[in-house]
mmCIF file of C-alpha atoms and ligand atoms in Angstrom:
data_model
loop_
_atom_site.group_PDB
_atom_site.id
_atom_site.type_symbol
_atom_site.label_atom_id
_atom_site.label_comp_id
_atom_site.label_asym_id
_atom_site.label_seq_id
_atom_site.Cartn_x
_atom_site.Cartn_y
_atom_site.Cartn_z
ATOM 1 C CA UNK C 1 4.624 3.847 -323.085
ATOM 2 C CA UNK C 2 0.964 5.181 -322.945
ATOM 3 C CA UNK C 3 0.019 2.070 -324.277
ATOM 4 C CA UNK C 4 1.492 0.410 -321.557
ATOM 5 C CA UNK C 5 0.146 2.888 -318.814
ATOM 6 C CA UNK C 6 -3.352 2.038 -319.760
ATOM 7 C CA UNK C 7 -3.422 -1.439 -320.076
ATOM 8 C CA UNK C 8 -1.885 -1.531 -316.442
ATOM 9 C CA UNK C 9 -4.900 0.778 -315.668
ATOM 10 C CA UNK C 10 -7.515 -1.450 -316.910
ATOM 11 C CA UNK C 11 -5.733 -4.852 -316.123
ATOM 12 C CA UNK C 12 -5.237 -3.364 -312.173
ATOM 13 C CA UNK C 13 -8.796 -2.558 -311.725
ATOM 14 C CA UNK C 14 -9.681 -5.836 -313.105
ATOM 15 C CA UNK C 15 -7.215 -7.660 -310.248
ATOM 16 C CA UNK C 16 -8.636 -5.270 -307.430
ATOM 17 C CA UNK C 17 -12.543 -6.247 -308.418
ATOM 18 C CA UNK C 18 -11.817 -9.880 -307.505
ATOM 19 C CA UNK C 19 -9.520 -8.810 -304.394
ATOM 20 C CA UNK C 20 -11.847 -9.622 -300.892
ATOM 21 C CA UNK C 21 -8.608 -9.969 -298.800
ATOM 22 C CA UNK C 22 -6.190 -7.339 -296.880
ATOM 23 C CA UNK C 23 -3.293 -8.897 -297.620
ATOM 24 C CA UNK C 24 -3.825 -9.872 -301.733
ATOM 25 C CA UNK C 25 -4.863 -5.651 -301.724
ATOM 26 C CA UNK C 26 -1.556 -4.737 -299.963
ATOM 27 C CA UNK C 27 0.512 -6.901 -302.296
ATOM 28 C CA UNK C 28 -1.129 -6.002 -305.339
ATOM 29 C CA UNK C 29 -0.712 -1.897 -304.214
ATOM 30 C CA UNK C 30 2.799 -1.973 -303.679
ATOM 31 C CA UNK C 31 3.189 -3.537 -306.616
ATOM 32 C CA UNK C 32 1.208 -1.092 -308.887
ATOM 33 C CA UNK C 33 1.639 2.466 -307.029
ATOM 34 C CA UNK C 34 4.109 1.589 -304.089
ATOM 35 C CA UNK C 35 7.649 2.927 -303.799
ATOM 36 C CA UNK C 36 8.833 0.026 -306.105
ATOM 37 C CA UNK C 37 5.435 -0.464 -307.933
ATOM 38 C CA UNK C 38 4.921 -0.264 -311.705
ATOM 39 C CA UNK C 39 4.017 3.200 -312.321
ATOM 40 C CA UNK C 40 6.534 4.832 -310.048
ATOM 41 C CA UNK C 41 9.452 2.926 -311.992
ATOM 42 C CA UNK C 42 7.519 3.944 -315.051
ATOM 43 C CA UNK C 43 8.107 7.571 -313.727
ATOM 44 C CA UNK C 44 11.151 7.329 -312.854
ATOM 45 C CA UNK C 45 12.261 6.369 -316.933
ATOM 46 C CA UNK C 46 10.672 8.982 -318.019
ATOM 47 C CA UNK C 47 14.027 10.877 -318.193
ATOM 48 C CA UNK C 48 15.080 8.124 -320.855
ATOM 49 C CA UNK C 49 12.555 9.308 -323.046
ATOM 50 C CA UNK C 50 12.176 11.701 -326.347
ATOM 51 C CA UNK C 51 12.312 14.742 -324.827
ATOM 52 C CA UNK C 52 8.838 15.942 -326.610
ATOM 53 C CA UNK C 53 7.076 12.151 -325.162
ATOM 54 C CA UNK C 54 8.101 12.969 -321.743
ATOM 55 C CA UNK C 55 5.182 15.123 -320.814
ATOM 56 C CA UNK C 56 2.257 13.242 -321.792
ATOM 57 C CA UNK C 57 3.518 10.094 -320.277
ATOM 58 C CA UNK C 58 4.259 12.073 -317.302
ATOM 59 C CA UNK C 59 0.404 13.566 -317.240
ATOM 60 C CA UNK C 60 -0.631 10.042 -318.135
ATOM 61 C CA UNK C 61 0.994 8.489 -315.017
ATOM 62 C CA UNK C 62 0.125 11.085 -312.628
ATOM 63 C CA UNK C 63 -3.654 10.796 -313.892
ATOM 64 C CA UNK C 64 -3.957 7.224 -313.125
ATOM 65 C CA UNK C 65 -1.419 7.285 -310.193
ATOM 66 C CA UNK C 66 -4.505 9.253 -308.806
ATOM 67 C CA UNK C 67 -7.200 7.095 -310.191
ATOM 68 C CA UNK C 68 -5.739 3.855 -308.968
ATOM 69 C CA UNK C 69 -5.073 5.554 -304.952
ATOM 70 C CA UNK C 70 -8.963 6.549 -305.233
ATOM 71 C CA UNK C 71 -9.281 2.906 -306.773
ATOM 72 C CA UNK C 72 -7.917 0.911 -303.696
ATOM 73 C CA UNK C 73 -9.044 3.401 -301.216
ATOM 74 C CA UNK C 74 -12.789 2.107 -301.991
ATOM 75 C CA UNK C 75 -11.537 -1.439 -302.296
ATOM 76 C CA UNK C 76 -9.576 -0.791 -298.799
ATOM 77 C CA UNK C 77 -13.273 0.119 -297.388
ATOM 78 C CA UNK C 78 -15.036 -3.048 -299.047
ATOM 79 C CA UNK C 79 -12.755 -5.800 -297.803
ATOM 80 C CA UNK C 80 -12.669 -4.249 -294.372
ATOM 81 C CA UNK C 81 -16.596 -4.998 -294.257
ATOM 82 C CA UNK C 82 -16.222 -8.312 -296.110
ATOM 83 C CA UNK C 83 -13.606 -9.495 -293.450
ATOM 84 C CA UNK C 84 -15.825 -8.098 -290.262
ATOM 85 C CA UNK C 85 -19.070 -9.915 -292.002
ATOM 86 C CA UNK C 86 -16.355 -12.976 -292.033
ATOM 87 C CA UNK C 87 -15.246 -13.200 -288.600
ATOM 88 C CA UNK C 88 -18.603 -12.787 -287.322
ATOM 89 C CA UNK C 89 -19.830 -15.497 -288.946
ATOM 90 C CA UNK C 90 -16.962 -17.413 -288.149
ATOM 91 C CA UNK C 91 -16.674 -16.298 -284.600
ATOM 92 C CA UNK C 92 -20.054 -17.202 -283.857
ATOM 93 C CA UNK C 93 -20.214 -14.925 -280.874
ATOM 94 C CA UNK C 94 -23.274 -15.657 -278.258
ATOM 95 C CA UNK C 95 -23.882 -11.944 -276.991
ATOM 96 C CA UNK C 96 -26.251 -13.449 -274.532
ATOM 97 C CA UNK C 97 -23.879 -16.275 -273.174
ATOM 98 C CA UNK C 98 -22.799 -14.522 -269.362
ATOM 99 C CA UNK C 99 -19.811 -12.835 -268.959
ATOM 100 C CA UNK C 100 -16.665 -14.518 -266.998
ATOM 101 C CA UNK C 101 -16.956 -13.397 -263.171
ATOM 102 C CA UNK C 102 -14.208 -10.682 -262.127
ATOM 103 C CA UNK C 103 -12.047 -12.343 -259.247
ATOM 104 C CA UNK C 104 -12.559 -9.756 -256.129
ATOM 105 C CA UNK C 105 -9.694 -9.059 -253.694
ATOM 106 C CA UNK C 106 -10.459 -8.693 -250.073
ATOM 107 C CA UNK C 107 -8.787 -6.991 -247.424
ATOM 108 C CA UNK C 108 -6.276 -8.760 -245.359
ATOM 109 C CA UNK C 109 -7.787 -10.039 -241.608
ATOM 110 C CA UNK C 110 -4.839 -8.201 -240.021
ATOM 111 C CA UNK C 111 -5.869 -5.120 -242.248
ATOM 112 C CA UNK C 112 -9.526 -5.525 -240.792
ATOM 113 C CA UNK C 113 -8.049 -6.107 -237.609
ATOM 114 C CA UNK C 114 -6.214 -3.359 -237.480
ATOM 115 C CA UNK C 115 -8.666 -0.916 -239.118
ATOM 116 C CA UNK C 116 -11.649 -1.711 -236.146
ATOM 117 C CA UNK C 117 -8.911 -0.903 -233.492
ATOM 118 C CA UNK C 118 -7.727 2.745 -235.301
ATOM 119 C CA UNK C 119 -11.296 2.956 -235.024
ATOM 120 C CA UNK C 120 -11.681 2.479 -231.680
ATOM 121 C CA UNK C 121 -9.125 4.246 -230.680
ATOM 122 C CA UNK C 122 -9.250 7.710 -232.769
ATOM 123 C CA UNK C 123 -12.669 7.639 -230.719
ATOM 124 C CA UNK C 124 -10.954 7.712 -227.899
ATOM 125 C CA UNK C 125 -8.641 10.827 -229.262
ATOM 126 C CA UNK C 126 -5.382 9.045 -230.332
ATOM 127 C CA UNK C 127 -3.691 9.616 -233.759
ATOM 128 C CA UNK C 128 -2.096 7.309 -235.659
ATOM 129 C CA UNK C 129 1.912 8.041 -235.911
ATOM 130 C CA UNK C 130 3.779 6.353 -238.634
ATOM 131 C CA UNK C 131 7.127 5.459 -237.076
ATOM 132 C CA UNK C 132 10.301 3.547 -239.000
ATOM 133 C CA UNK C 133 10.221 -0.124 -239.967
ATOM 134 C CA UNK C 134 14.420 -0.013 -240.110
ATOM 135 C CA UNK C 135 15.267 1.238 -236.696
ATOM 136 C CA UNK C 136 18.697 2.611 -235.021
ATOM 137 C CA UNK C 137 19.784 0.097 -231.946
ATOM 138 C CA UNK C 138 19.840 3.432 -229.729
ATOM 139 C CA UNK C 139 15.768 4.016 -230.511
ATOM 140 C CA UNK C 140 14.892 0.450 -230.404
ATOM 141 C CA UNK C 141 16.862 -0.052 -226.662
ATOM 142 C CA UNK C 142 18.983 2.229 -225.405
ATOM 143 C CA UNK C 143 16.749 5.256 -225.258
ATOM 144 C CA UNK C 144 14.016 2.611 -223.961
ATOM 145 C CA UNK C 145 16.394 2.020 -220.756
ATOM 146 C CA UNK C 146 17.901 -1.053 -222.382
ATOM 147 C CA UNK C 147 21.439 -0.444 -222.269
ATOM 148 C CA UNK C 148 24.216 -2.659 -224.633
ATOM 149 C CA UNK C 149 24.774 -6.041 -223.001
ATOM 150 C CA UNK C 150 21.407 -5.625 -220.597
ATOM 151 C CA UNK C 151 20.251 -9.100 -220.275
ATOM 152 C CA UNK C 152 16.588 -7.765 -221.080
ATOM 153 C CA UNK C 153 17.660 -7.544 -224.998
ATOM 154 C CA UNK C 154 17.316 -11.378 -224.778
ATOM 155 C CA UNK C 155 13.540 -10.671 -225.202
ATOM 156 C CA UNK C 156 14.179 -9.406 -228.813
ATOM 157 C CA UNK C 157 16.356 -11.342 -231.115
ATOM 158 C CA UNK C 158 17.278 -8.837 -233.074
ATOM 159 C CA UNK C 159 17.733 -8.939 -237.165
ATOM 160 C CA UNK C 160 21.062 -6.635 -237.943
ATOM 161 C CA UNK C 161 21.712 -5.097 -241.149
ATOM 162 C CA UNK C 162 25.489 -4.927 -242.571
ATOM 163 C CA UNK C 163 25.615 -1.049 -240.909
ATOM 164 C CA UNK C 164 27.102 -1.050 -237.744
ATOM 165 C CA UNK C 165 24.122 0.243 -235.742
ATOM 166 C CA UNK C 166 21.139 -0.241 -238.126
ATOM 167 C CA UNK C 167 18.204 -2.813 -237.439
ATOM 168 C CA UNK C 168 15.087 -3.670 -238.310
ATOM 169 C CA UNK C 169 13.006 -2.392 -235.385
ATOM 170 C CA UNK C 170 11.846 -5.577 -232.958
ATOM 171 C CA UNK C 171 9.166 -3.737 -231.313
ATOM 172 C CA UNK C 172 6.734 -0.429 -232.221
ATOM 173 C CA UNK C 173 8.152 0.880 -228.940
ATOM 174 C CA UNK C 174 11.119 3.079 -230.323
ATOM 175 C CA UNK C 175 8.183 5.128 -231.776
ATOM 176 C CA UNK C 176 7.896 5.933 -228.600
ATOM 177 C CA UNK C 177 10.828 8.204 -228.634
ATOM 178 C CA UNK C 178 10.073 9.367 -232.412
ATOM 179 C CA UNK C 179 6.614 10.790 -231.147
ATOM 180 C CA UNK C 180 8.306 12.341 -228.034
ATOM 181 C CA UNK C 181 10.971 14.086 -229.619
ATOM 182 C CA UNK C 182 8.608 15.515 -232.296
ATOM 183 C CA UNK C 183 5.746 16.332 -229.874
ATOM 184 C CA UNK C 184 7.468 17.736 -226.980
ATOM 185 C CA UNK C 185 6.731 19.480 -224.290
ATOM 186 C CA UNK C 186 3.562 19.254 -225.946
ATOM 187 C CA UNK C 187 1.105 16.391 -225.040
ATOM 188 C CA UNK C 188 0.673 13.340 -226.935
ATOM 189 C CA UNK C 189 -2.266 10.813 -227.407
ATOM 190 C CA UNK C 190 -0.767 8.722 -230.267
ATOM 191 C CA UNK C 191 -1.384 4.977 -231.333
ATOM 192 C CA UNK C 192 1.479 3.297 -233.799
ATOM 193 C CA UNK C 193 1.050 0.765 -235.439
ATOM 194 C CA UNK C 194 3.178 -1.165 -238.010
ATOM 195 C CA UNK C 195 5.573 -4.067 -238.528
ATOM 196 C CA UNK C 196 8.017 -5.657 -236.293
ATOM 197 C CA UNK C 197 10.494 -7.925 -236.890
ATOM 198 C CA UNK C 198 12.202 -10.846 -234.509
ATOM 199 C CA UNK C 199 14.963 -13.545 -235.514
ATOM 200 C CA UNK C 200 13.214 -16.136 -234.044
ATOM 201 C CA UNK C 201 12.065 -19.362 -234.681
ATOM 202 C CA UNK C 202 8.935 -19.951 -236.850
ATOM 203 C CA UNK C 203 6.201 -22.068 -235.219
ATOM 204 C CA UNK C 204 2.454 -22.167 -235.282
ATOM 205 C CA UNK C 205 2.480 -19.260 -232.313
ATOM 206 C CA UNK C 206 5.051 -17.236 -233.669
ATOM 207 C CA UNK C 207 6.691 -15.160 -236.541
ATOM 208 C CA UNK C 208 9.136 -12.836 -237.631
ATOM 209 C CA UNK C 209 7.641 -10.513 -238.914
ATOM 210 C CA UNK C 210 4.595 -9.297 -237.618
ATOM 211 C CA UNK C 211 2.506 -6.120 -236.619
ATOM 212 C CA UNK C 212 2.167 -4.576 -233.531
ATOM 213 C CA UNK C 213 0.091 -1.584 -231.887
ATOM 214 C CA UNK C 214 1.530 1.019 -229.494
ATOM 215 C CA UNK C 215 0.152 3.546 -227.355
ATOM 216 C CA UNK C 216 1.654 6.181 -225.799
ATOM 217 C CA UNK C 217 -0.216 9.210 -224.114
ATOM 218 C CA UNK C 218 2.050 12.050 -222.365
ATOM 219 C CA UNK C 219 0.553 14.881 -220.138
ATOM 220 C CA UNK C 220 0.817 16.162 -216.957
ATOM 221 C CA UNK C 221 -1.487 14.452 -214.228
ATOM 222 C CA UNK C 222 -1.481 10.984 -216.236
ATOM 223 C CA UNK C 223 -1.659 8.326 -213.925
ATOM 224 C CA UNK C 224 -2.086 4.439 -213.442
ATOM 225 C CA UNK C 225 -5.618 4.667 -212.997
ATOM 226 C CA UNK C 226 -6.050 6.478 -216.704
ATOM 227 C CA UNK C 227 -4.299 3.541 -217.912
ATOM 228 C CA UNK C 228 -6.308 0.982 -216.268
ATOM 229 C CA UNK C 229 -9.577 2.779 -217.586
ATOM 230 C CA UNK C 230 -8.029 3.448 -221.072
ATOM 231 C CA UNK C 231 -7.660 -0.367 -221.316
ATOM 232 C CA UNK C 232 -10.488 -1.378 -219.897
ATOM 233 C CA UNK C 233 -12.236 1.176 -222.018
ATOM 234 C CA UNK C 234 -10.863 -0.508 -225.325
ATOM 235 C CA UNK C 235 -11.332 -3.971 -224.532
ATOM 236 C CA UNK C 236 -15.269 -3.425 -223.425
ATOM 237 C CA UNK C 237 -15.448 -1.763 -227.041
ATOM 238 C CA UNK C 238 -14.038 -4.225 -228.776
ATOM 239 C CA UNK C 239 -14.898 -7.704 -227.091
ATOM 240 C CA UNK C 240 -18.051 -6.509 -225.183
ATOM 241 C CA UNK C 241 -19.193 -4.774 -222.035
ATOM 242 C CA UNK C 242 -19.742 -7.508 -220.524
ATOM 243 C CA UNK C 243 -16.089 -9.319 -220.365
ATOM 244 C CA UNK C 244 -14.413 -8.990 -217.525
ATOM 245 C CA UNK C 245 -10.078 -7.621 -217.566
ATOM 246 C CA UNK C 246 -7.775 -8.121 -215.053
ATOM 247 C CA UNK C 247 -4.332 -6.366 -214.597
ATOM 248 C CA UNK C 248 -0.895 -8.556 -214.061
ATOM 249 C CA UNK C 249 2.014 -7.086 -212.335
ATOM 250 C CA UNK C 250 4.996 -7.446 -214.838
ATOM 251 C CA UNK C 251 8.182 -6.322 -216.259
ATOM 252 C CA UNK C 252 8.853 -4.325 -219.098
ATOM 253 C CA UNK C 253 12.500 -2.019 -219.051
ATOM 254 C CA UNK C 254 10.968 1.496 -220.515
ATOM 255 C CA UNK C 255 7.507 0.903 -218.217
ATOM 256 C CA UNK C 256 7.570 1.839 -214.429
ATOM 257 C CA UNK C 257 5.765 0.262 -213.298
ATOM 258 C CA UNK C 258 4.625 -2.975 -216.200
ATOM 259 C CA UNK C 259 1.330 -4.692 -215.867
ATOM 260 C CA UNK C 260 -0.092 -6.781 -218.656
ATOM 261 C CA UNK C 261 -3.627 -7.145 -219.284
ATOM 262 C CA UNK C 262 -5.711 -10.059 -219.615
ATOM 263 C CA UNK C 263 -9.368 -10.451 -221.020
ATOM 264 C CA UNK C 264 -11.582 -13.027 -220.266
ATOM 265 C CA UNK C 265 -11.641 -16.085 -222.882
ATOM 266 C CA UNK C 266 -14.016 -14.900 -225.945
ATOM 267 C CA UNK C 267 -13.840 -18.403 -227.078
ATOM 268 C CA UNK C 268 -15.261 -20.404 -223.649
ATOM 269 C CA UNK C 269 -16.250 -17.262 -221.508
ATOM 270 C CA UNK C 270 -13.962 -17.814 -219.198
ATOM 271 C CA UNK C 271 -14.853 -21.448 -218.625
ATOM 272 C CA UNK C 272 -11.440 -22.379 -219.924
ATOM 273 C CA UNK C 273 -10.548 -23.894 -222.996
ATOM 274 C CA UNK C 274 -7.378 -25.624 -225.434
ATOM 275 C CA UNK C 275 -7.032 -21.500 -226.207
ATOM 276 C CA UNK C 276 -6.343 -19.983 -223.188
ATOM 277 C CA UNK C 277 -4.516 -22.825 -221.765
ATOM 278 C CA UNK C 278 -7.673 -23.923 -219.529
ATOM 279 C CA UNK C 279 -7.053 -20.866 -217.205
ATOM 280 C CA UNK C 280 -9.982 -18.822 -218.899
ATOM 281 C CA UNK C 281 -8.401 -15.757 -219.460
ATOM 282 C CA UNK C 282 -6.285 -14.335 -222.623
ATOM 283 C CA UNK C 283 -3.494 -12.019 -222.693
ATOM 284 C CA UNK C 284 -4.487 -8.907 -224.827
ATOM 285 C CA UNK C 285 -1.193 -6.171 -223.805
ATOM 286 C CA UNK C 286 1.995 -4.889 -222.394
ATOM 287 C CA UNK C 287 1.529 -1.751 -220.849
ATOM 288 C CA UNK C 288 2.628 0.377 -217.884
ATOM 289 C CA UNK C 289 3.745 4.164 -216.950
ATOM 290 C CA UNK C 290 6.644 5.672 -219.158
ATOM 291 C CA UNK C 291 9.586 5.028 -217.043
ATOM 292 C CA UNK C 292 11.422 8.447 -216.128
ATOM 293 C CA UNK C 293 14.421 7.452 -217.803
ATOM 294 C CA UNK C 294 12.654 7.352 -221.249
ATOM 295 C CA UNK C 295 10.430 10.118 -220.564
ATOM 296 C CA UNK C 296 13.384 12.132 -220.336
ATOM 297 C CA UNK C 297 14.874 10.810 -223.577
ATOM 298 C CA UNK C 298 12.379 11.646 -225.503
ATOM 299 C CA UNK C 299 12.690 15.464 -224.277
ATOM 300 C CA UNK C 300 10.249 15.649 -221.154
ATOM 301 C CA UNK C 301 10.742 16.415 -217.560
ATOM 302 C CA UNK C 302 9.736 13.832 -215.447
ATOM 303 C CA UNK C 303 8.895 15.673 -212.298
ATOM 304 C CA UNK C 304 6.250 17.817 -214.639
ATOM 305 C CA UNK C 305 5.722 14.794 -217.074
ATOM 306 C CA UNK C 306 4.225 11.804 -217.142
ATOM 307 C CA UNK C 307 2.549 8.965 -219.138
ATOM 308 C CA UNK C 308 1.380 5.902 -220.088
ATOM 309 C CA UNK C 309 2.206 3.459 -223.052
ATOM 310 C CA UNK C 310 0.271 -0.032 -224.407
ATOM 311 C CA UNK C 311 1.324 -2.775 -227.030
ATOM 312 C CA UNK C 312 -1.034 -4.944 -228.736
ATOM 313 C CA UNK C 313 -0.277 -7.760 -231.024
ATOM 314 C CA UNK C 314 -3.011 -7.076 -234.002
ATOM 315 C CA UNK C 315 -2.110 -10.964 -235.292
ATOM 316 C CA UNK C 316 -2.781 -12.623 -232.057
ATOM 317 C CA UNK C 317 -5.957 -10.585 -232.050
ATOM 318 C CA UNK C 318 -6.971 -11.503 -235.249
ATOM 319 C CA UNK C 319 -6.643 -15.366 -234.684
ATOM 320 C CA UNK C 320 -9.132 -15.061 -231.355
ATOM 321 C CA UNK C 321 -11.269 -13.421 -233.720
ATOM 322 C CA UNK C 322 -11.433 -15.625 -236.589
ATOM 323 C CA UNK C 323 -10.371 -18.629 -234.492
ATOM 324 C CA UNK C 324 -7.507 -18.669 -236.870
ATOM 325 C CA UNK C 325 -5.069 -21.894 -235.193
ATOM 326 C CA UNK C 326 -1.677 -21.077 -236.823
ATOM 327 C CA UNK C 327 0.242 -17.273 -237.368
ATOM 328 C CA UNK C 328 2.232 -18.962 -240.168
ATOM 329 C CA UNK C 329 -1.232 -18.384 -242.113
ATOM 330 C CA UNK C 330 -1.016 -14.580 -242.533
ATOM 331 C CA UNK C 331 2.144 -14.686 -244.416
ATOM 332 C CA UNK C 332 1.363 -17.756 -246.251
ATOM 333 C CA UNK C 333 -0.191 -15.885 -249.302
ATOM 334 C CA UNK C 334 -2.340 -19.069 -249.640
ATOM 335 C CA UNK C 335 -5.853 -18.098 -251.633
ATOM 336 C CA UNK C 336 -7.750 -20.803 -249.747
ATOM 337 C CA UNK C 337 -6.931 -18.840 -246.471
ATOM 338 C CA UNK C 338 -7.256 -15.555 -247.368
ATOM 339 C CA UNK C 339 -10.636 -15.840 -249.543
ATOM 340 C CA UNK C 340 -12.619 -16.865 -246.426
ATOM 341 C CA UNK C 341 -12.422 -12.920 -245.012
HETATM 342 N N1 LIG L 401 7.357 -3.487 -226.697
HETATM 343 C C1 LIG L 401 6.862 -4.610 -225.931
HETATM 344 C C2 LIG L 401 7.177 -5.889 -226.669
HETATM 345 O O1 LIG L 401 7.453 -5.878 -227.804
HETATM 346 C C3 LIG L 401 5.377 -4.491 -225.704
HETATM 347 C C4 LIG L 401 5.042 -3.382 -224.765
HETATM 348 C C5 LIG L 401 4.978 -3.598 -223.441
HETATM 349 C C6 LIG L 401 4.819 -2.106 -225.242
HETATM 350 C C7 LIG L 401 4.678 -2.588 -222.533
HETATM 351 C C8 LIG L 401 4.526 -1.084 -224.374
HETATM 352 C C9 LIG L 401 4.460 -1.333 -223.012
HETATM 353 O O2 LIG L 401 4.297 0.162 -224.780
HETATM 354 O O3 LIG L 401 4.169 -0.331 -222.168
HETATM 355 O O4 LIG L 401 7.143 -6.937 -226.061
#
């Protein structure tokens, strides 16, 4: 048996001098000192022997056990060089070749849109109010002085959810209420912007889903000349001092009374163009005075209270900027479209 133990010695370290490969060492390990490898079966028949051999075989095996671990340990080290120096070599890596670019993300032209008007506006002292995307039908209407089966819901086709009640919010304008409730009787000078969402037909000028951006400032004293200003304030900071805005008389239920407000044409300068229709002017908001009704909804008193409230459409803005022709674009996800911002 100690015969046997030291010719597997010698004829292992033989083996392991010619080894230069991971795997040939892991076979030829477990098959000298791994669970099923020679020497451990060798120790495990020791039992079988005369009881005065069994020690120095036991001693024996132990001793070069040890040896050979210490043995492929080194080994272990050389082969791990040889096979680095091999794939090197191999690889024939050109440190100085230039790496692959990075692909760079860019911010969305509604985000940038939307981030030059918060920034116009928190000059002008208004906060940005988060309101909900999924709205109740009270919030988005009734509280807004549209009341069930008023003919004036026709001007949002509304997306219902299976809960009687629950819909995805077809204008910013029930954040209207939101801020009220939460703010009263304190005063408010709030934008809030966010998505809106409108079963409609899909077409070059419209969506359904888009963003919009509300306004709403409550105080006592406000009046329709603080609106006109306001406005007229914004647009001169963000399409110049020079362009000229004009005010339309118009209809809006929760506004007493509506105008909307028109700029004059960025593209032509008012000279009239295929963008505004040849009329030289562009449409840029809903706004008016909070009507009494919802003033009083959202918790103030409308003989101490009043206010005024705006809605922008950041999208439409966006395409006059860009002179982007079609809305479908912003929710087209198309990398051609959105890596010229
Ligand atoms: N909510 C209106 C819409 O979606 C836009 C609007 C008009 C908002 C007048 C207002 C407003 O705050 O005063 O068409």
């Amino acid at each position: 048996m100690l015969e046997k133990l030291k010719t597997l010695k010698a004829e292992t370290l033989i083996e392991l001098e010619e080894i230069t490969d991971a795997e040939s060492l892991r076979q030829l390990k477990n098959a000298v000192i791994g669970k099923k490898g020679e020497i451990t079966t060798i120790k495990r028949s020791i039992g079988q022997l005369a009881p005065e051999d069994r020690p120095a075989v036991g001693q024996l095996a132990n001793e070069i056990a040890q040896e050979l671990e210490s043995a492929f340990a080194e080994r272990e080290e050389l082969v791990k060089a040889h096979e680095m120096a091999q794939s090197l070599e191999e690889g024939e890596i050109d440190v100085t070749l230039p790496g692959r670019p990075v692909a760079r993300g860019r911010l969305h032209p509604t985000t940038r849109m939307l981030r030059d008007i918060y920034d116009i506006w928190a000059d002008m002292g208004f906060q940005v109010y988060r309101s909900r995307d999924v709205e109740d039908d009270d919030t988005n209407f009734t509280l807004l002085n549209i009341p069930p089966h008023h003919p004036a819901r026709d001007m949002w086709d509304t997306f219902y959810t299976t809960d009687e009640g629950v819909i995805l919010r077809t204008h910013t304008s029930p954040g209207q209420i939101r801020a009220m409730r939460d703010y009263a009787p304190e005063p408010i000078r709030v934008i809030l912007p966010g998505m809106c969402y409108r079963y409609e037909q899909i077409s070059a000028r419209s969506e359904v889903q888009f963003n919009q951006l509300e306004g709403l400032a409550i105080g006592k004293n406000i009046r329709m000349t603080d609106l006109k200003g306001t406005i007229a304030e914004f647009a001169r900071r963000m399409y110049g001092a020079e362009r000229k805005v004009r005010y339309r008389c118009s209809h809006f239920p929760f506004t007493e009374p509506s105008m909307e407000v028109d700029v004059e044409c960025v593209l032509c300068d008012g000279e009239g163009c295929g963008v505004c229709k040849y009329t030289g002017w562009l449409e840029i908001c809903g706004s008016g005075m909070v009507h009494p009704v919802v003033l009083k909804n959202g918790g103030y008193d409308p003989a101490v209270y009043s206010g005024f409230a705006f809605g922008f459409g950041p999208e439409r803005m966006a395409m006059l900027r860009y002179g982007i022709q079609d809305i479908r674009y912003f929710w087209g996800n198309d990398l051609r479209f959105l890596e010229q911002f």
